[in-house]
CSV table of C-alpha atoms (C1' of nucleotides) in Angstrom, one decimal:
chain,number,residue,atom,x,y,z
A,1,UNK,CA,0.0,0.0,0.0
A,2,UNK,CA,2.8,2.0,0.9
A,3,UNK,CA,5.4,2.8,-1.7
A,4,UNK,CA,7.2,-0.1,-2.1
A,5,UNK,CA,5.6,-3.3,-0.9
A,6,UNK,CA,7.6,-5.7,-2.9
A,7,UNK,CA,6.7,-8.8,0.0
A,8,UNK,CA,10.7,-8.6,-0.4
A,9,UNK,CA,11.1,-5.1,0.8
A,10,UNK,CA,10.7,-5.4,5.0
A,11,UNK,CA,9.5,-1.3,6.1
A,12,UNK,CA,12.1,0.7,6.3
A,13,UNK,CA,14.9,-1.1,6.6
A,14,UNK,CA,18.1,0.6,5.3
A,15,UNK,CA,19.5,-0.2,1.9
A,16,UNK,CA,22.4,-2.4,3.0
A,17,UNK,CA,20.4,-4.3,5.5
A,18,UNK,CA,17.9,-5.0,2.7
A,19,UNK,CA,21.4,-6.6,0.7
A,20,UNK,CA,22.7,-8.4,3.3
A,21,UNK,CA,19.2,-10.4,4.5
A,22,UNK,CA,19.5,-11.5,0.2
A,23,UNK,CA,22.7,-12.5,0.4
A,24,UNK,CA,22.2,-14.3,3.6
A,25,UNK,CA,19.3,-15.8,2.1
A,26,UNK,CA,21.6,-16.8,-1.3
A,27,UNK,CA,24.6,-18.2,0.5
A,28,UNK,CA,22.0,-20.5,2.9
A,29,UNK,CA,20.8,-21.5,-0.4
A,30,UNK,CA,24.0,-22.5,-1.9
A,31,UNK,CA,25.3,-24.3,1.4
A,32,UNK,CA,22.2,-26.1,2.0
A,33,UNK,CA,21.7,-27.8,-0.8
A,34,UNK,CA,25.4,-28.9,-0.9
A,35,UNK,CA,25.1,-29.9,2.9
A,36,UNK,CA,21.6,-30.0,5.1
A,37,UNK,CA,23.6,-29.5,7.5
A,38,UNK,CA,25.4,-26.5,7.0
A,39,UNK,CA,26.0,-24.2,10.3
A,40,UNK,CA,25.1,-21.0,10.6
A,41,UNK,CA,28.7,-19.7,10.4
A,42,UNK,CA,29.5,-21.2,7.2
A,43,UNK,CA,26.2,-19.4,6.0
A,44,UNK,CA,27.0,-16.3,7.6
A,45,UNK,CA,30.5,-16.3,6.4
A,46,UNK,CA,29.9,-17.4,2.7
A,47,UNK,CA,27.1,-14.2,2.7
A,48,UNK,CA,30.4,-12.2,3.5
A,49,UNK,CA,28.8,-11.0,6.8
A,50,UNK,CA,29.4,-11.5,10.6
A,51,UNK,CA,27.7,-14.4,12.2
A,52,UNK,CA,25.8,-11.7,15.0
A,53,UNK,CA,25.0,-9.8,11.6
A,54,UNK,CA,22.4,-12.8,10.8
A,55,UNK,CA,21.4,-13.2,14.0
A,56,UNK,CA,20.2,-9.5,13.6
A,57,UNK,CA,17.9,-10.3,10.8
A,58,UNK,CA,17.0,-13.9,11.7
A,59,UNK,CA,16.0,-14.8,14.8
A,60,UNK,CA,17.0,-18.4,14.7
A,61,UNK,CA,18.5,-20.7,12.3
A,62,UNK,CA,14.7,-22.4,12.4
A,63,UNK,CA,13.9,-18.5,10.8
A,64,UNK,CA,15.9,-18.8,8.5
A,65,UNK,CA,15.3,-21.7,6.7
A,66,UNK,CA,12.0,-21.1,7.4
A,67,UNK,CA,12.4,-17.4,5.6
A,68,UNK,CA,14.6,-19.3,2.7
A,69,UNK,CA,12.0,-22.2,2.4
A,70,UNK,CA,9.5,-19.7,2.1
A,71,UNK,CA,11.1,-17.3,-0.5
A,72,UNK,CA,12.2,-20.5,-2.8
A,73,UNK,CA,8.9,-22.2,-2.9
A,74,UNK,CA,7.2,-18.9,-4.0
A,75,UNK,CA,10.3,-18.9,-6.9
A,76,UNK,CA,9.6,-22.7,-7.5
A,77,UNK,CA,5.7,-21.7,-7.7
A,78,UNK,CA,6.1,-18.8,-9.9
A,79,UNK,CA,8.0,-20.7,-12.5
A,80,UNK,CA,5.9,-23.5,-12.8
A,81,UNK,CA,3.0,-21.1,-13.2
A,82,UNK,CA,4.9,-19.5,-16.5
A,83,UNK,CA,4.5,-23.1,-18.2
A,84,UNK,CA,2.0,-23.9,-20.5
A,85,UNK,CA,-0.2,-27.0,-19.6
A,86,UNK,CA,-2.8,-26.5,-22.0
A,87,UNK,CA,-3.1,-28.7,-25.0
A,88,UNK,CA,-2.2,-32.6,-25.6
A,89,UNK,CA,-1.3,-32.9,-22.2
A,90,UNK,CA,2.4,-35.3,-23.4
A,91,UNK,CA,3.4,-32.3,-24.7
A,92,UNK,CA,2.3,-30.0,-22.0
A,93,UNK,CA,4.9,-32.7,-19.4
A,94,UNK,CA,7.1,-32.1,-21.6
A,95,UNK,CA,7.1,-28.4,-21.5
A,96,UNK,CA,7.1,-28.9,-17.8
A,97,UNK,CA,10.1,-30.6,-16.9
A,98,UNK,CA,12.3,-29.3,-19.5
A,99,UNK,CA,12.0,-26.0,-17.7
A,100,UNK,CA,11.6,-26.7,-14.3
A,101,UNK,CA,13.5,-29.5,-13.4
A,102,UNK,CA,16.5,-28.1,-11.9
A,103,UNK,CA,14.0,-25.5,-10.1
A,104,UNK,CA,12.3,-29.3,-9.0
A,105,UNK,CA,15.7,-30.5,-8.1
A,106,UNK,CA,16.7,-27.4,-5.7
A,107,UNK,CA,14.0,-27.5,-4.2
A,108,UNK,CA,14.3,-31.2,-3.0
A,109,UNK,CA,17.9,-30.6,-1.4
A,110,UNK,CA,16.4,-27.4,0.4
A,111,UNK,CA,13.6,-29.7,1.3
A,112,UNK,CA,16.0,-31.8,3.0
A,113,UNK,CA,17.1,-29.3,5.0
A,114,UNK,CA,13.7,-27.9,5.9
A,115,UNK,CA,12.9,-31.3,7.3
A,116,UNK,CA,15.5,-31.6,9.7
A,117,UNK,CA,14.3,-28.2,12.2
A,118,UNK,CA,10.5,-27.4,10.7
A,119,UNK,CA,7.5,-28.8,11.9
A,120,UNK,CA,6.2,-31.4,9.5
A,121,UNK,CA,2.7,-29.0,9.2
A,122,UNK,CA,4.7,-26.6,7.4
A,123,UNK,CA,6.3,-29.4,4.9
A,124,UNK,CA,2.6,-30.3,4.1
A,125,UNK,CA,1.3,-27.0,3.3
A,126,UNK,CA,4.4,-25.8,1.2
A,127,UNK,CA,4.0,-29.0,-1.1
A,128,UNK,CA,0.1,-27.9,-1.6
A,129,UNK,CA,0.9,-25.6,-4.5
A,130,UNK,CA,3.4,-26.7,-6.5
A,131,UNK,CA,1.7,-30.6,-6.1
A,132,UNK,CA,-1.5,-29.6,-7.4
A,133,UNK,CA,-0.9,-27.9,-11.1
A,134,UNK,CA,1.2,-31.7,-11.6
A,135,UNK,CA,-1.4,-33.6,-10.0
A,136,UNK,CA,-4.2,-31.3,-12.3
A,137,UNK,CA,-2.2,-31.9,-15.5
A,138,UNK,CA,-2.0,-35.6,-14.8
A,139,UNK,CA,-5.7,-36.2,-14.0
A,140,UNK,CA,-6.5,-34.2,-17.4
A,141,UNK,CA,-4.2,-37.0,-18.8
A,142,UNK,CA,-6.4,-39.3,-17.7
A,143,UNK,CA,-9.3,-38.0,-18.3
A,144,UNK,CA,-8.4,-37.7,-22.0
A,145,UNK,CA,-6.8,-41.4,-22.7
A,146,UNK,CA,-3.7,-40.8,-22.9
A,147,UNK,CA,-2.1,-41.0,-19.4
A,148,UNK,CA,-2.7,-44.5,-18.0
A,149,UNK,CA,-5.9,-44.9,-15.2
A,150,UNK,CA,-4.2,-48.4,-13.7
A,151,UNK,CA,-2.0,-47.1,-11.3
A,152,UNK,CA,-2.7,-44.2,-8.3
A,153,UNK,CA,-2.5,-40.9,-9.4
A,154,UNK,CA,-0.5,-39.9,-6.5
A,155,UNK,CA,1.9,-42.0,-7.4
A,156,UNK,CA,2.1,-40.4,-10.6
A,157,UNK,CA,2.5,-37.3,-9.3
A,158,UNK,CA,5.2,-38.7,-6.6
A,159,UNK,CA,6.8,-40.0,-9.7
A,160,UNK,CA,7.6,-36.7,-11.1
A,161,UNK,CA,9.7,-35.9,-8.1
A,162,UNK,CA,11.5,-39.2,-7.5
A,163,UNK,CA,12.8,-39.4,-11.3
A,164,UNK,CA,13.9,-35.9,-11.3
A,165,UNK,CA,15.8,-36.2,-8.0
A,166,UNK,CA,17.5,-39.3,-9.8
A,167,UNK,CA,18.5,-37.8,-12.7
A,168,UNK,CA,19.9,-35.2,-9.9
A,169,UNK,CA,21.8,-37.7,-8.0
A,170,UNK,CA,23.4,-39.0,-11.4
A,171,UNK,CA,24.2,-35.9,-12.7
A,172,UNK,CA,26.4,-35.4,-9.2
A,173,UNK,CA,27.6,-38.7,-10.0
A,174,UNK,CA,29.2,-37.8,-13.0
A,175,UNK,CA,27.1,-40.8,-15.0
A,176,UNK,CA,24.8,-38.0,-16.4
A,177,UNK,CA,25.6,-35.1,-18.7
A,178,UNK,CA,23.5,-32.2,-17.6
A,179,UNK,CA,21.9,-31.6,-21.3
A,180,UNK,CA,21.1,-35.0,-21.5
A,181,UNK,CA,18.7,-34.9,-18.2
A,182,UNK,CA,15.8,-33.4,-19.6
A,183,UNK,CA,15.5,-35.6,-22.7
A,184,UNK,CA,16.2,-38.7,-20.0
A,185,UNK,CA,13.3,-37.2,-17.5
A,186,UNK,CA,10.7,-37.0,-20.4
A,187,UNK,CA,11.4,-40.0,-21.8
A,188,UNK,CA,11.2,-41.9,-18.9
A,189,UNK,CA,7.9,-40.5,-17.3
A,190,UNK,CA,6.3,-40.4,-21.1
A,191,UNK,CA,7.1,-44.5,-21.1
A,192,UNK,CA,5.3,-44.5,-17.1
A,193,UNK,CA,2.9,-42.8,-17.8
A,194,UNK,CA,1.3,-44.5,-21.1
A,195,UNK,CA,-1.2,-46.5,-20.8
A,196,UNK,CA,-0.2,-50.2,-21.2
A,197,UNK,CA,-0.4,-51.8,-24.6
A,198,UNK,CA,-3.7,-53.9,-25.2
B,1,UNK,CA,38.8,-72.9,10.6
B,2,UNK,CA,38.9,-73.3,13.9
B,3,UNK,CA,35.2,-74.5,14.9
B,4,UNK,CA,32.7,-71.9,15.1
B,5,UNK,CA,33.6,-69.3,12.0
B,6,UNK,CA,30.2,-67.9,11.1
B,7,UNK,CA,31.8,-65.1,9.7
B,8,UNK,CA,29.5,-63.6,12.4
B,9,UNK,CA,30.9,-65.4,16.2
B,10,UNK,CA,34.2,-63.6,16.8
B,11,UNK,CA,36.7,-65.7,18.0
B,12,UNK,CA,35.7,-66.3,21.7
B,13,UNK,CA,33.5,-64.2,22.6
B,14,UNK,CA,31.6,-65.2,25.4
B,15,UNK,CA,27.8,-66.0,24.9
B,16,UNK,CA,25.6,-63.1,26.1
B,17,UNK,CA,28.2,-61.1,24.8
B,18,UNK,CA,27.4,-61.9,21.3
B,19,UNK,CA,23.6,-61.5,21.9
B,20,UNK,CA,24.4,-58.1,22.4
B,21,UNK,CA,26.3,-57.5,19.7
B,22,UNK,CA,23.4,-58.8,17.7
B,23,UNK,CA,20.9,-56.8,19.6
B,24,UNK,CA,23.0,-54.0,19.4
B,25,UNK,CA,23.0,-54.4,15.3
B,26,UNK,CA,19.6,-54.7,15.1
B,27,UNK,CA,18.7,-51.8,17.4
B,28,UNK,CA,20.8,-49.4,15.7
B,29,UNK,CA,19.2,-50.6,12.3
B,30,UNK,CA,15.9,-49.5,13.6
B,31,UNK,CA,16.3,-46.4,15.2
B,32,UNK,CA,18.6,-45.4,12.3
B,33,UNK,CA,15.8,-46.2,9.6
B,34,UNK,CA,13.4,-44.1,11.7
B,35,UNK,CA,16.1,-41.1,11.9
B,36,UNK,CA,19.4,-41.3,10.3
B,37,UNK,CA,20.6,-38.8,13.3
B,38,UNK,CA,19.6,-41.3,15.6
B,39,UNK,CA,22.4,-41.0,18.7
B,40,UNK,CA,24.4,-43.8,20.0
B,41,UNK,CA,22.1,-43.2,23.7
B,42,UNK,CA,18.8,-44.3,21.8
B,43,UNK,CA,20.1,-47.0,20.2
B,44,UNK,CA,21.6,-48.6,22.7
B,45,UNK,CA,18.6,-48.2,25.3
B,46,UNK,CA,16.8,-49.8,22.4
B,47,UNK,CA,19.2,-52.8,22.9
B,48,UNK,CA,18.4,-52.9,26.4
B,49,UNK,CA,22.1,-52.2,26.8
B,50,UNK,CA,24.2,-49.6,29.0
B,51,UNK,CA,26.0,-46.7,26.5
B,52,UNK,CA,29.2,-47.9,27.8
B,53,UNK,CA,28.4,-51.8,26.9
B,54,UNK,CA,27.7,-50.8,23.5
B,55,UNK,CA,31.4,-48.5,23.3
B,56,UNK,CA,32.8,-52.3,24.3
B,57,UNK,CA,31.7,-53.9,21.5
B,58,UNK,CA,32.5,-50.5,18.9
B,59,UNK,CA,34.5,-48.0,19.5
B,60,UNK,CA,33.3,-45.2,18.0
B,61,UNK,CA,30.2,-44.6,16.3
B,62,UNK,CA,31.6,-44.3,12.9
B,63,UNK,CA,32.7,-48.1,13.7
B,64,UNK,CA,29.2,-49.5,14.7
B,65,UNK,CA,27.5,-47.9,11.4
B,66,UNK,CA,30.5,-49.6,9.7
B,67,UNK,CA,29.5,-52.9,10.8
B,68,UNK,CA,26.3,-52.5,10.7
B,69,UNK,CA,26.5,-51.4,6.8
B,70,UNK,CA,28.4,-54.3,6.0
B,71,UNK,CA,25.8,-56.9,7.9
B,72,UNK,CA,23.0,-55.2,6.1
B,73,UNK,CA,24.9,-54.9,2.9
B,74,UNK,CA,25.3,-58.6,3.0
B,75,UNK,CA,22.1,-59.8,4.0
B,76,UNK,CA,20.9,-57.9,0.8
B,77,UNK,CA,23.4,-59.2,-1.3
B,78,UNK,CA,22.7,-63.0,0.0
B,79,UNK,CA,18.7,-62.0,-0.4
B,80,UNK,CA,19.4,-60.9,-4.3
B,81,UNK,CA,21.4,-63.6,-4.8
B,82,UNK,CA,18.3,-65.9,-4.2
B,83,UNK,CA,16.3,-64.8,-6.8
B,84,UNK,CA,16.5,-66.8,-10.4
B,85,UNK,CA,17.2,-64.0,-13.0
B,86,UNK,CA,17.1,-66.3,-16.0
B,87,UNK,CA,14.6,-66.8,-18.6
B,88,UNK,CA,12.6,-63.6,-19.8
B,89,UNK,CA,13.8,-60.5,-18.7
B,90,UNK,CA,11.1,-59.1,-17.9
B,91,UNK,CA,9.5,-61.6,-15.9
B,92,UNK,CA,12.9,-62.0,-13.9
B,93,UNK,CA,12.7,-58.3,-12.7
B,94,UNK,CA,9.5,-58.9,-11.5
B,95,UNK,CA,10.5,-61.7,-9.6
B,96,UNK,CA,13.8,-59.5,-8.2
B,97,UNK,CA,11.0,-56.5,-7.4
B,98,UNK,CA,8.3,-58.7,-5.5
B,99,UNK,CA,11.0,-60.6,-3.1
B,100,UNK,CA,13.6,-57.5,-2.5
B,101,UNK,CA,12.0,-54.2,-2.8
B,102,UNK,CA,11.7,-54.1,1.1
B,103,UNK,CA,15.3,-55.1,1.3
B,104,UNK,CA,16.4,-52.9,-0.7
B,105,UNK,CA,14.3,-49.9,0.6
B,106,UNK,CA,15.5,-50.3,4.1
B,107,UNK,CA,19.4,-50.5,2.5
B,108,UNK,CA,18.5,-47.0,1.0
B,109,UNK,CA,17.6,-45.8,4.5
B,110,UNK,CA,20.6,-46.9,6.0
B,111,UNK,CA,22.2,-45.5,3.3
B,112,UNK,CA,21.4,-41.9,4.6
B,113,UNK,CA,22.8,-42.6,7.9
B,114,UNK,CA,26.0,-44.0,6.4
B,115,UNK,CA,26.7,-41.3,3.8
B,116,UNK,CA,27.2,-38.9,7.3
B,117,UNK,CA,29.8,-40.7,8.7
B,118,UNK,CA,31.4,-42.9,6.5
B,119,UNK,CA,33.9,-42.1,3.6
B,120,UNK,CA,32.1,-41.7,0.5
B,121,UNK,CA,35.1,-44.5,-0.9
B,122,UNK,CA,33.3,-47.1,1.4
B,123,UNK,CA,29.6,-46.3,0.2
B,124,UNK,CA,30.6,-46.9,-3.2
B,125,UNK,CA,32.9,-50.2,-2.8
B,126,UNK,CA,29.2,-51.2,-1.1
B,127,UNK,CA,26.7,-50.5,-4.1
B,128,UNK,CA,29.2,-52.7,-6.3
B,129,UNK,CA,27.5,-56.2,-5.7
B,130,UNK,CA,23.9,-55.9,-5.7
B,131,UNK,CA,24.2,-53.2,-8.6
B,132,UNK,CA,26.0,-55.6,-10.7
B,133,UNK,CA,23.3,-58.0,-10.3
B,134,UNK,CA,20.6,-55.5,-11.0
B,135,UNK,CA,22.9,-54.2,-14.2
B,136,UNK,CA,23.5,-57.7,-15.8
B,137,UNK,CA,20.0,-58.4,-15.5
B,138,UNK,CA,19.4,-54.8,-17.7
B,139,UNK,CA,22.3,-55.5,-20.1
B,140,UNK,CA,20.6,-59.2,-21.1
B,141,UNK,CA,17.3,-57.9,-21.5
B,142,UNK,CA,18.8,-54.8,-23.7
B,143,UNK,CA,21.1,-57.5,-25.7
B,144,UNK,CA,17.5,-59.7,-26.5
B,145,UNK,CA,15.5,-56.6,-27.0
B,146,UNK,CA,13.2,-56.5,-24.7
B,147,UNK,CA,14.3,-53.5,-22.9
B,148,UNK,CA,15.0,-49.8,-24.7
B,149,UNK,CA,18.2,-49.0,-25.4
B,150,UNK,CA,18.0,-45.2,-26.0
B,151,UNK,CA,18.3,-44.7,-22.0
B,152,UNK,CA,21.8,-45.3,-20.6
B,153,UNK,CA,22.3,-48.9,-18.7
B,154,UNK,CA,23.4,-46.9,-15.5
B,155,UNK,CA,19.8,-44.5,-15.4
B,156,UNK,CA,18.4,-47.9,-15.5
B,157,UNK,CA,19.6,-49.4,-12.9
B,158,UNK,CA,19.5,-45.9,-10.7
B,159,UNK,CA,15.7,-46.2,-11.7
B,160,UNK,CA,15.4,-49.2,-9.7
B,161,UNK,CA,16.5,-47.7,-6.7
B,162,UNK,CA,14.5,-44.3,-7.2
B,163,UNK,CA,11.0,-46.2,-8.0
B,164,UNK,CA,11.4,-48.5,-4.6
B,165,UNK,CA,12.2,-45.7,-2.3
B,166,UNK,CA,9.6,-43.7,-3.9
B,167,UNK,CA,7.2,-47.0,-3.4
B,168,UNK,CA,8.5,-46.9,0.4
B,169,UNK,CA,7.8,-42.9,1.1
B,170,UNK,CA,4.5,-43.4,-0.2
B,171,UNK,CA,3.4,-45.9,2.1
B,172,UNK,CA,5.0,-44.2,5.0
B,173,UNK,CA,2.8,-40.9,3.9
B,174,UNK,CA,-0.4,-43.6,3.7
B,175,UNK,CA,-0.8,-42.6,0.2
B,176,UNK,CA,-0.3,-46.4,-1.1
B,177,UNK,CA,-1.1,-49.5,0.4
B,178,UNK,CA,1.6,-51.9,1.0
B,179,UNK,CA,-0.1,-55.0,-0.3
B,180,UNK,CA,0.4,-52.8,-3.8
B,181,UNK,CA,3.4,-52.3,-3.5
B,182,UNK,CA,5.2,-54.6,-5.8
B,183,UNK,CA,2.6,-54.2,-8.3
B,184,UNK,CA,3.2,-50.3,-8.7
B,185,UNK,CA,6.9,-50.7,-8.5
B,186,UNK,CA,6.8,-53.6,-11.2
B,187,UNK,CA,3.8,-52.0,-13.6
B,188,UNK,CA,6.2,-48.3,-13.6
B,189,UNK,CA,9.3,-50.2,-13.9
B,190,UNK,CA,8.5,-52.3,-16.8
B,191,UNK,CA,6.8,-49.4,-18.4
B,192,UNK,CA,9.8,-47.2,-18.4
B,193,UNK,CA,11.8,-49.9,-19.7
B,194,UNK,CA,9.9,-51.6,-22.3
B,195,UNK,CA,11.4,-50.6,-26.1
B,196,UNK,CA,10.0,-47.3,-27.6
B,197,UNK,CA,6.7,-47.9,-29.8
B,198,UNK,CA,7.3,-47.8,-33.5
C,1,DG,C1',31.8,-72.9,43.0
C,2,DG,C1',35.6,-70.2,41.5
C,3,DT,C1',37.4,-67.1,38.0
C,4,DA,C1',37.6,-64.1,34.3
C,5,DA,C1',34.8,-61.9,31.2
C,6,DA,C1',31.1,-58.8,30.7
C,7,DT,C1',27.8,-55.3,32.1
C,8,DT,C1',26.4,-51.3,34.6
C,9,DG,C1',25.5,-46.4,35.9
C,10,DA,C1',27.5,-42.3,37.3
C,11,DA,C1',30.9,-38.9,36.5
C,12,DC,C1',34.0,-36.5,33.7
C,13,DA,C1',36.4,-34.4,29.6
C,14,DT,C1',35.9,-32.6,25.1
C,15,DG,C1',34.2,-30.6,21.0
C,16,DC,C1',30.7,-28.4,18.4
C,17,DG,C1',26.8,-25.5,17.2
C,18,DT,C1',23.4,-22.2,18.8
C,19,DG,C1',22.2,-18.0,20.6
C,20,DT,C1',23.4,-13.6,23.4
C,21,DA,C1',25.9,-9.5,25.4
C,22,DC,C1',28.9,-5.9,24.7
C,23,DG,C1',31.7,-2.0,23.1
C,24,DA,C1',33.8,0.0,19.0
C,25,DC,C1',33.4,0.9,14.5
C,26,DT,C1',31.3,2.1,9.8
C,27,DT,C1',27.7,3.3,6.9
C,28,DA,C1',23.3,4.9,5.0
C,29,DC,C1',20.4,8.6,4.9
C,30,DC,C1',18.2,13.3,5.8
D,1,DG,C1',27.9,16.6,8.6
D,2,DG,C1',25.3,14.8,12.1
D,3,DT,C1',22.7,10.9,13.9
D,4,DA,C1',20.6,6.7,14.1
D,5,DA,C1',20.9,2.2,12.0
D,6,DG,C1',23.6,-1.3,10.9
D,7,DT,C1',27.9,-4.0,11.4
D,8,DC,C1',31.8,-6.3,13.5
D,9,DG,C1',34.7,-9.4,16.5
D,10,DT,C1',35.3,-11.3,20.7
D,11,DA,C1',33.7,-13.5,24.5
D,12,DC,C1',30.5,-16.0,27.0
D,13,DA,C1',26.6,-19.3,28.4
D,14,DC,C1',24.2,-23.2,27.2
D,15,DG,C1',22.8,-27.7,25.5
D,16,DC,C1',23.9,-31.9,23.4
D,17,DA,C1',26.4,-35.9,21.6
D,18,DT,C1',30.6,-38.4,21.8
D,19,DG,C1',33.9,-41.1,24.1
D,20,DT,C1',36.5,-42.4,28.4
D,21,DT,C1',37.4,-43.8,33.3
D,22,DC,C1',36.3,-46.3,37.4
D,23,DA,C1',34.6,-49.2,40.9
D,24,DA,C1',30.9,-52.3,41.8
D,25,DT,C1',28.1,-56.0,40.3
D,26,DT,C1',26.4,-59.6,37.5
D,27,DT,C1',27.0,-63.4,34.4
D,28,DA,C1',28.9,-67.1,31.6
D,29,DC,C1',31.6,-71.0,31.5
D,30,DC,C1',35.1,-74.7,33.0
DNA sequence: GGTAAATTGAACATGCGTGTACGACTTACC
DNA sequence: GGTAAGTCGTACACGCATGTTCAATTTACC
């Protein structure tokens, strides 16, 4: 209402205040999806600021993550909501994990972290979103004859995350190329997801 | 040679010693599937041991996931090793889904506790045997073309691992019935690797 | 039944991560 | 250029898990 109400933009903090809470929030991105475990100093130190410096802006490392779960999920969200599901819906799965499946992916390590100090409530809810646009393009699938009806559609949907994260995992393991990941993904869940033969 | 070398009885250990060892094993498999932070207190009042029995029988925790990585490690192995992979392909990963997927989802769980504390040299010496079993089956059923072969071998195999543990957290989450299990897992899995139409 | 092995709990040392308090310093902003 | 807001490092308190020591007790085994 204000002047700037950018849901990023806390009152009136001062303009470096407003650059270090990002850059806290970047560099506990970076470390915890390279280690869920990552302490606070590591955080603090690869945001190129004091560890009593976070403190200031985050109450407790349980904030923080909280804060960064938060802000990534709303990225995750927004993306997803820039794809096109509309038409045969193959294509439209297509669409949607060539360009969102390393947003998918870094949202699974951050996940990881999450689930180690956050209430399991908050888990629930922040899947909601993101869950239902796969789980809608799946049942439209369905509905049409070309996604297969014999197996659970929550287990289609849980698919979607599982084969990602793998192609993840291999990608780290050095027996995936990166630009082959997306053509793997797709052809992987197009072969699940048709309906058997007969 | 001796007398007694189950490759489990160390040398001469006296009787209820040993039980505890094995009740130390299998506690520490428990909690640690539950929570891969699981400390070394819990587990061992799960034992119905004292802490300080427990440090007599391992000597640091690192050592007693060790151990109990290698015991579980085997058992798997000596579980997959059961199961007749000749004859169809297809119907032979069936049989190796419906008689091991529980084996090998609480291997993956253990997994997590042991990539915390153990080298990452040791976790991969591990995977060696039962993934060679899993990847010959692949290879034979890609050489006799009933499998694709426009998916690398090794994203098959990781499939395998990824559809079983994505099985597992959806029973734990009551979104799938166990009894269905093995159907799921084998229906996806022989759908992702059945040849390409055309 | 005697002996050595094994178990026990309590107490202690240590290391690590979190979160706080303080005083001095620097920076943004009017 | 003044002032409040923000930052910094050090130091400290606290909780928690690991691993060790010790003396007393129980248990297996010949």
């Amino acid at each position: 209402m204000d002047r700037t109400t950018d849901a990023v933009g806390p009152r009136g903090k001062r303009a470096d205040a407003q650059r270090n809470i990002a850059a806290i929030l970047d560099a506990a991105l970076e470390c915890l999806v390279r280690n869920p475990d990552a302490n606070i100093a590591e955080i603090a130190r690869r945001a190129g600021v004091g560890r009593v410096t976070l403190y200031g802006h985050f109450s407790s490392r349980e904030d923080l993550i909280d804060q960064l779960f938060a802000r990534t999920l709303d990225r995750a969200d927004r993306a997803l909501e820039a794809v096109d599901l509309t038409g045969d819906p193959r294509a439209a799965l297509s669409r949607l994990v060539a360009s969102s499946w390393q947003i998918v992916d870094q949202f699974r390590h951050l996940l990881d972290a999450a689930q180690r100090s956050l209430p399991p409530a908050r888990i629930r809810a922040a899947h909601e979103g993101p869950m239902r646009r796969i789980a809608g393009l799946i049942e439209r699938g369905r509905a049409e004859g070309v996604f297969r009806t014999d197996l659970p559609a929550t287990w289609m949907v849980a698919l979607v995350h599982t084969v990602v994260h793998a192609a993840a995992d291999e990608i780290a393991e050095g027996r995936l190329a990166e630009p082959d990941a997306a053509r793997v993904i797709d052809a992987t869940l197009q072969a699940a997801y048709a309906p058997p033969a007969g």
